[in-house]
CSV table of C-alpha atoms and ligand atoms in Angstrom, one decimal:
chain,number,residue,atom,x,y,z
L,16,MET,CA,58.0,149.7,99.4
L,17,ARG,CA,57.4,151.0,103.1
L,18,GLY,CA,60.0,152.5,104.7
L,19,ILE,CA,61.9,155.3,105.5
L,20,ARG,CA,64.7,157.0,103.0
L,21,ARG,CA,67.2,159.7,104.0
L,22,ILE,CA,67.4,162.3,101.7
L,23,PRO,CA,70.9,164.5,102.4
L,24,CYS,CA,70.7,167.9,101.7
L,25,GLY,CA,74.0,169.5,102.4
L,26,ASN,CA,74.2,169.1,106.2
L,27,VAL,CA,70.6,168.8,106.6
L,28,ASN,CA,68.6,165.5,106.2
L,29,CYS,CA,64.9,165.3,104.7
L,30,TYR,CA,63.4,162.0,104.7
L,31,LEU,CA,60.4,160.3,102.5
L,32,VAL,CA,58.2,158.0,104.5
L,33,GLN,CA,56.5,155.6,102.3
L,34,GLY,CA,53.4,153.5,103.6
L,35,GLU,CA,51.0,151.5,102.2
L,36,GLU,CA,48.5,154.2,100.6
L,37,GLY,CA,50.9,157.1,100.1
L,38,ALA,CA,54.0,158.9,101.3
L,39,VAL,CA,55.1,162.1,103.2
L,40,LEU,CA,57.9,163.8,102.8
L,41,VAL,CA,59.7,165.2,105.9
L,42,ASP,CA,61.0,168.8,105.8
L,43,THR,CA,62.4,170.1,102.3
L,44,GLY,CA,66.2,171.2,103.2
L,45,TYR,CA,68.2,174.3,101.6
L,46,THR,CA,67.9,175.9,98.4
L,47,GLY,CA,70.0,173.9,95.9
L,48,TYR,CA,68.6,170.7,96.9
L,49,VAL,CA,65.2,170.9,94.9
L,50,GLU,CA,66.1,168.5,92.0
L,51,ARG,CA,67.4,165.9,94.3
L,52,LEU,CA,64.2,165.8,96.4
L,53,LEU,CA,62.2,166.0,93.1
L,54,ASP,CA,64.1,162.7,91.9
L,55,THR,CA,63.2,160.9,95.2
L,56,CYS,CA,59.4,162.4,95.6
L,57,LEU,CA,58.4,162.6,92.0
L,58,GLY,CA,56.4,159.0,91.2
L,59,ALA,CA,56.7,158.1,95.0
L,60,GLY,CA,52.9,159.1,95.9
L,61,VAL,CA,53.7,162.3,98.4
L,62,ARG,CA,50.7,163.4,99.6
L,63,LEU,CA,52.1,165.8,102.2
L,64,ILE,CA,55.1,168.0,103.6
L,65,VAL,CA,55.3,167.7,107.0
L,66,LEU,CA,57.9,170.3,108.7
L,67,THR,CA,59.6,169.2,111.9
L,68,HIS,CA,59.9,172.9,112.6
L,69,GLY,CA,59.8,176.1,111.2
L,70,HIS,CA,64.0,176.8,110.8
L,71,LEU,CA,65.0,177.9,107.6
L,72,ASP,CA,67.4,174.9,106.8
L,73,HIS,CA,64.3,172.6,107.3
L,74,ILE,CA,61.7,174.6,105.1
L,75,GLN,CA,63.6,176.3,102.1
L,76,ASN,CA,62.2,174.3,99.3
L,77,THR,CA,58.4,174.1,100.6
L,78,ALA,CA,56.9,176.7,98.4
L,79,LEU,CA,58.7,175.2,95.3
L,80,LEU,CA,57.7,171.2,96.4
L,81,MET,CA,54.6,172.3,97.2
L,82,GLU,CA,53.9,173.5,93.9
L,83,ARG,CA,55.7,170.6,91.9
L,84,LEU,CA,54.0,168.0,94.0
L,85,GLY,CA,50.8,169.5,94.2
L,86,VAL,CA,50.7,168.6,97.9
L,87,PRO,CA,50.0,170.8,101.0
L,88,ALA,CA,52.5,171.2,103.9
L,89,ALA,CA,51.8,170.8,107.6
L,90,LEU,CA,53.5,172.8,110.4
L,91,HIS,CA,52.8,172.9,114.1
L,92,PRO,CA,51.0,176.1,114.8
L,93,ALA,CA,53.6,177.2,117.6
L,94,ASP,CA,56.1,177.4,114.4
L,95,LEU,CA,54.0,179.8,112.3
L,96,GLY,CA,55.7,182.6,113.9
L,97,LEU,CA,59.1,181.4,112.4
L,98,LEU,CA,57.5,182.0,108.7
L,99,THR,CA,57.8,185.9,109.0
L,100,ASP,CA,60.7,186.1,111.5
L,101,GLN,CA,63.3,183.4,111.9
L,102,GLN,CA,64.4,185.1,115.1
L,103,SER,CA,61.1,185.1,116.7
L,104,GLN,CA,62.0,182.4,119.0
L,105,PRO,CA,65.5,183.3,120.4
L,106,LEU,CA,68.0,180.3,120.7
L,107,SER,CA,70.5,179.6,123.4
L,108,ALA,CA,73.6,177.4,122.7
L,109,GLN,CA,74.4,174.6,124.8
L,110,GLY,CA,78.4,173.6,124.9
L,111,PRO,CA,81.1,174.7,122.4
L,112,ALA,CA,79.4,172.9,119.5
L,113,GLY,CA,76.2,174.9,120.3
L,114,ARG,CA,77.9,178.1,120.2
L,115,LEU,CA,79.5,177.5,116.7
L,116,LEU,CA,75.9,176.3,115.7
L,117,LEU,CA,74.4,179.3,116.9
L,118,SER,CA,76.9,181.8,115.1
L,119,LEU,CA,76.5,180.1,112.1
L,120,SER,CA,72.4,179.6,112.0
L,121,ARG,CA,72.2,183.5,113.3
L,122,HIS,CA,74.3,184.0,109.9
L,123,SER,CA,71.9,182.4,107.7
L,124,PHE,CA,68.9,183.4,109.4
L,125,GLN,CA,70.1,187.0,108.7
L,126,THR,CA,71.1,186.1,105.3
L,127,GLN,CA,69.1,183.7,103.5
L,128,ALA,CA,65.5,184.1,102.4
L,129,PHE,CA,62.6,181.4,100.8
L,130,LEU,CA,59.6,181.9,98.9
L,131,PRO,CA,56.6,182.4,101.3
L,132,PHE,CA,54.4,179.5,101.7
L,133,THR,CA,51.4,178.9,104.0
L,134,PRO,CA,50.8,175.6,105.6
L,135,THR,CA,47.0,174.4,105.6
L,136,VAL,CA,47.6,171.5,107.9
L,137,GLU,CA,47.9,171.8,111.5
L,138,LEU,CA,49.6,169.0,113.3
L,139,ARG,CA,49.4,168.4,116.9
L,140,GLU,CA,50.1,165.6,119.4
L,141,GLY,CA,48.8,162.3,118.6
L,142,ASP,CA,48.1,163.0,115.3
L,143,SER,CA,47.9,160.2,112.9
L,144,LEU,CA,49.1,160.7,109.6
L,145,ALA,CA,46.9,157.8,108.3
L,146,PRO,CA,44.8,160.1,106.0
L,147,TRP,CA,47.9,160.6,103.9
L,148,GLY,CA,48.5,156.7,103.7
L,149,VAL,CA,51.3,156.8,106.3
L,150,ASP,CA,51.4,154.6,109.6
L,151,ALA,CA,52.6,157.4,111.8
L,152,ARG,CA,51.8,159.4,114.6
L,153,VAL,CA,52.8,163.2,115.6
L,154,LEU,CA,54.8,163.8,119.0
L,155,GLU,CA,55.1,167.3,120.2
L,156,LEU,CA,59.0,167.6,121.2
L,157,PRO,CA,59.0,171.4,122.0
L,158,GLY,CA,62.5,172.7,123.1
L,159,HIS,CA,64.4,173.5,120.2
L,160,THR,CA,61.5,175.5,119.1
L,161,ALA,CA,58.0,175.8,120.5
L,162,GLY,CA,56.5,174.0,117.7
L,163,SER,CA,59.0,170.8,117.1
L,164,ILE,CA,57.3,167.6,116.2
L,165,GLY,CA,58.4,164.1,115.7
L,166,LEU,CA,56.8,161.6,113.6
L,167,ASP,CA,57.0,158.1,115.4
L,168,VAL,CA,56.5,155.7,112.4
L,169,GLU,CA,55.2,152.1,112.7
L,170,GLY,CA,55.9,152.2,116.3
L,171,HIS,CA,59.9,151.4,115.9
L,172,SER,CA,61.5,154.4,114.2
L,173,LEU,CA,61.5,158.0,115.2
L,174,ILE,CA,62.0,161.1,112.9
L,175,VAL,CA,63.1,163.9,115.5
L,176,GLY,CA,63.8,166.9,113.6
L,177,ASP,CA,66.0,169.2,115.6
L,178,ALA,CA,65.1,167.8,119.2
L,179,MET,CA,67.8,165.5,119.0
L,180,MET,CA,71.0,166.0,116.7
L,181,ASN,CA,73.8,163.4,115.9
L,182,LEU,CA,76.9,165.6,115.3
L,183,PHE,CA,79.7,163.6,117.1
L,184,ARG,CA,77.1,161.4,118.7
L,185,PRO,CA,73.7,161.1,119.3
L,186,GLY,CA,72.2,163.7,121.9
L,187,PRO,CA,70.1,166.3,122.8
L,188,SER,CA,70.0,169.5,120.4
L,189,CYS,CA,72.8,171.9,121.3
L,190,LEU,CA,70.4,174.6,120.3
L,191,CYS,CA,67.2,175.6,122.3
L,192,SER,CA,64.6,178.1,122.5
L,193,ASP,CA,63.4,176.5,125.8
L,194,PRO,CA,65.8,174.4,127.9
L,195,ALA,CA,63.4,172.9,130.3
L,196,ALA,CA,60.8,171.9,127.4
L,197,GLN,CA,63.9,170.5,126.0
L,198,ARG,CA,65.0,168.4,128.6
L,199,ASP,CA,61.1,167.1,129.0
L,200,SER,CA,60.9,166.2,125.2
L,201,ILE,CA,64.3,164.3,125.6
L,202,ALA,CA,62.8,162.3,128.3
L,203,ARG,CA,59.6,161.8,126.4
L,204,ILE,CA,61.9,160.3,123.5
L,205,ARG,CA,64.0,158.2,126.0
L,206,SER,CA,60.3,156.8,127.2
L,207,LEU,CA,59.2,155.4,124.0
L,208,GLY,CA,61.2,152.4,124.3
L,209,PRO,CA,63.6,150.8,121.4
L,210,ARG,CA,63.7,153.0,118.0
L,211,SER,CA,65.7,153.6,115.1
L,212,LEU,CA,66.2,157.7,115.4
L,213,TYR,CA,66.2,159.7,112.2
L,214,PHE,CA,68.1,163.1,113.0
L,215,GLY,CA,67.5,166.5,111.2
L,216,HIS,CA,71.4,166.6,111.5
L,217,GLY,CA,73.4,163.7,111.3
L,218,ARG,CA,73.3,159.9,110.3
L,219,PRO,CA,70.4,157.5,111.5
L,220,SER,CA,71.2,155.7,115.1
L,221,HIS,CA,69.0,153.2,117.3
L,222,LEU,CA,67.9,154.3,121.1
L,223,PRO,CA,68.0,151.0,123.1
L,224,GLY,CA,64.9,150.6,125.4
M,330,ZN,ZN1,66.4,173.7,114.0
M,331,ZN,ZN1,68.4,172.0,111.5
């Protein structure tokens, strides 16, 4: 069955994107959710793990899942530095919710760890996921991090990672490493036309055209 399945892992969402000839897992969530992810992914034909960006809450199970699913992982090269230093792209907060999130994420970046892994697939603007059996295209959405990407799935659904969040209502991420790039990425998302939006944080929503 084709489509996007949300896999909530605490306050972060991972997604299984099922295509005609394969599937990709988008993000890997926090430690503690690996069995939930495997329940959904084993037998689903997963051929690639796509990481929307390099932040801890989206990558913590990557090494384990690469091994258990026997698949490579993909990350935009501009976020590779986050795999060795989560604070290599300092974040600034937008508004009160951003300040709260910033203090929480600084704490987790300093106190939590993850098993090391090497992404062997580079994804860049316009790349197709057809080689992995899925009708989706990569959009570069820098701003939250330099290497943030989204996936435009079948031209009607957009997985935005943390470029946008749906904390109280859908909106731009309240944390970013480059506010100007972030504004451009939001304009880019809005220019795409109507889309169902799937966030790294919060419930799915719809973007009118
Ligand atoms: Zn993030
Ligand atoms: Zn996040």
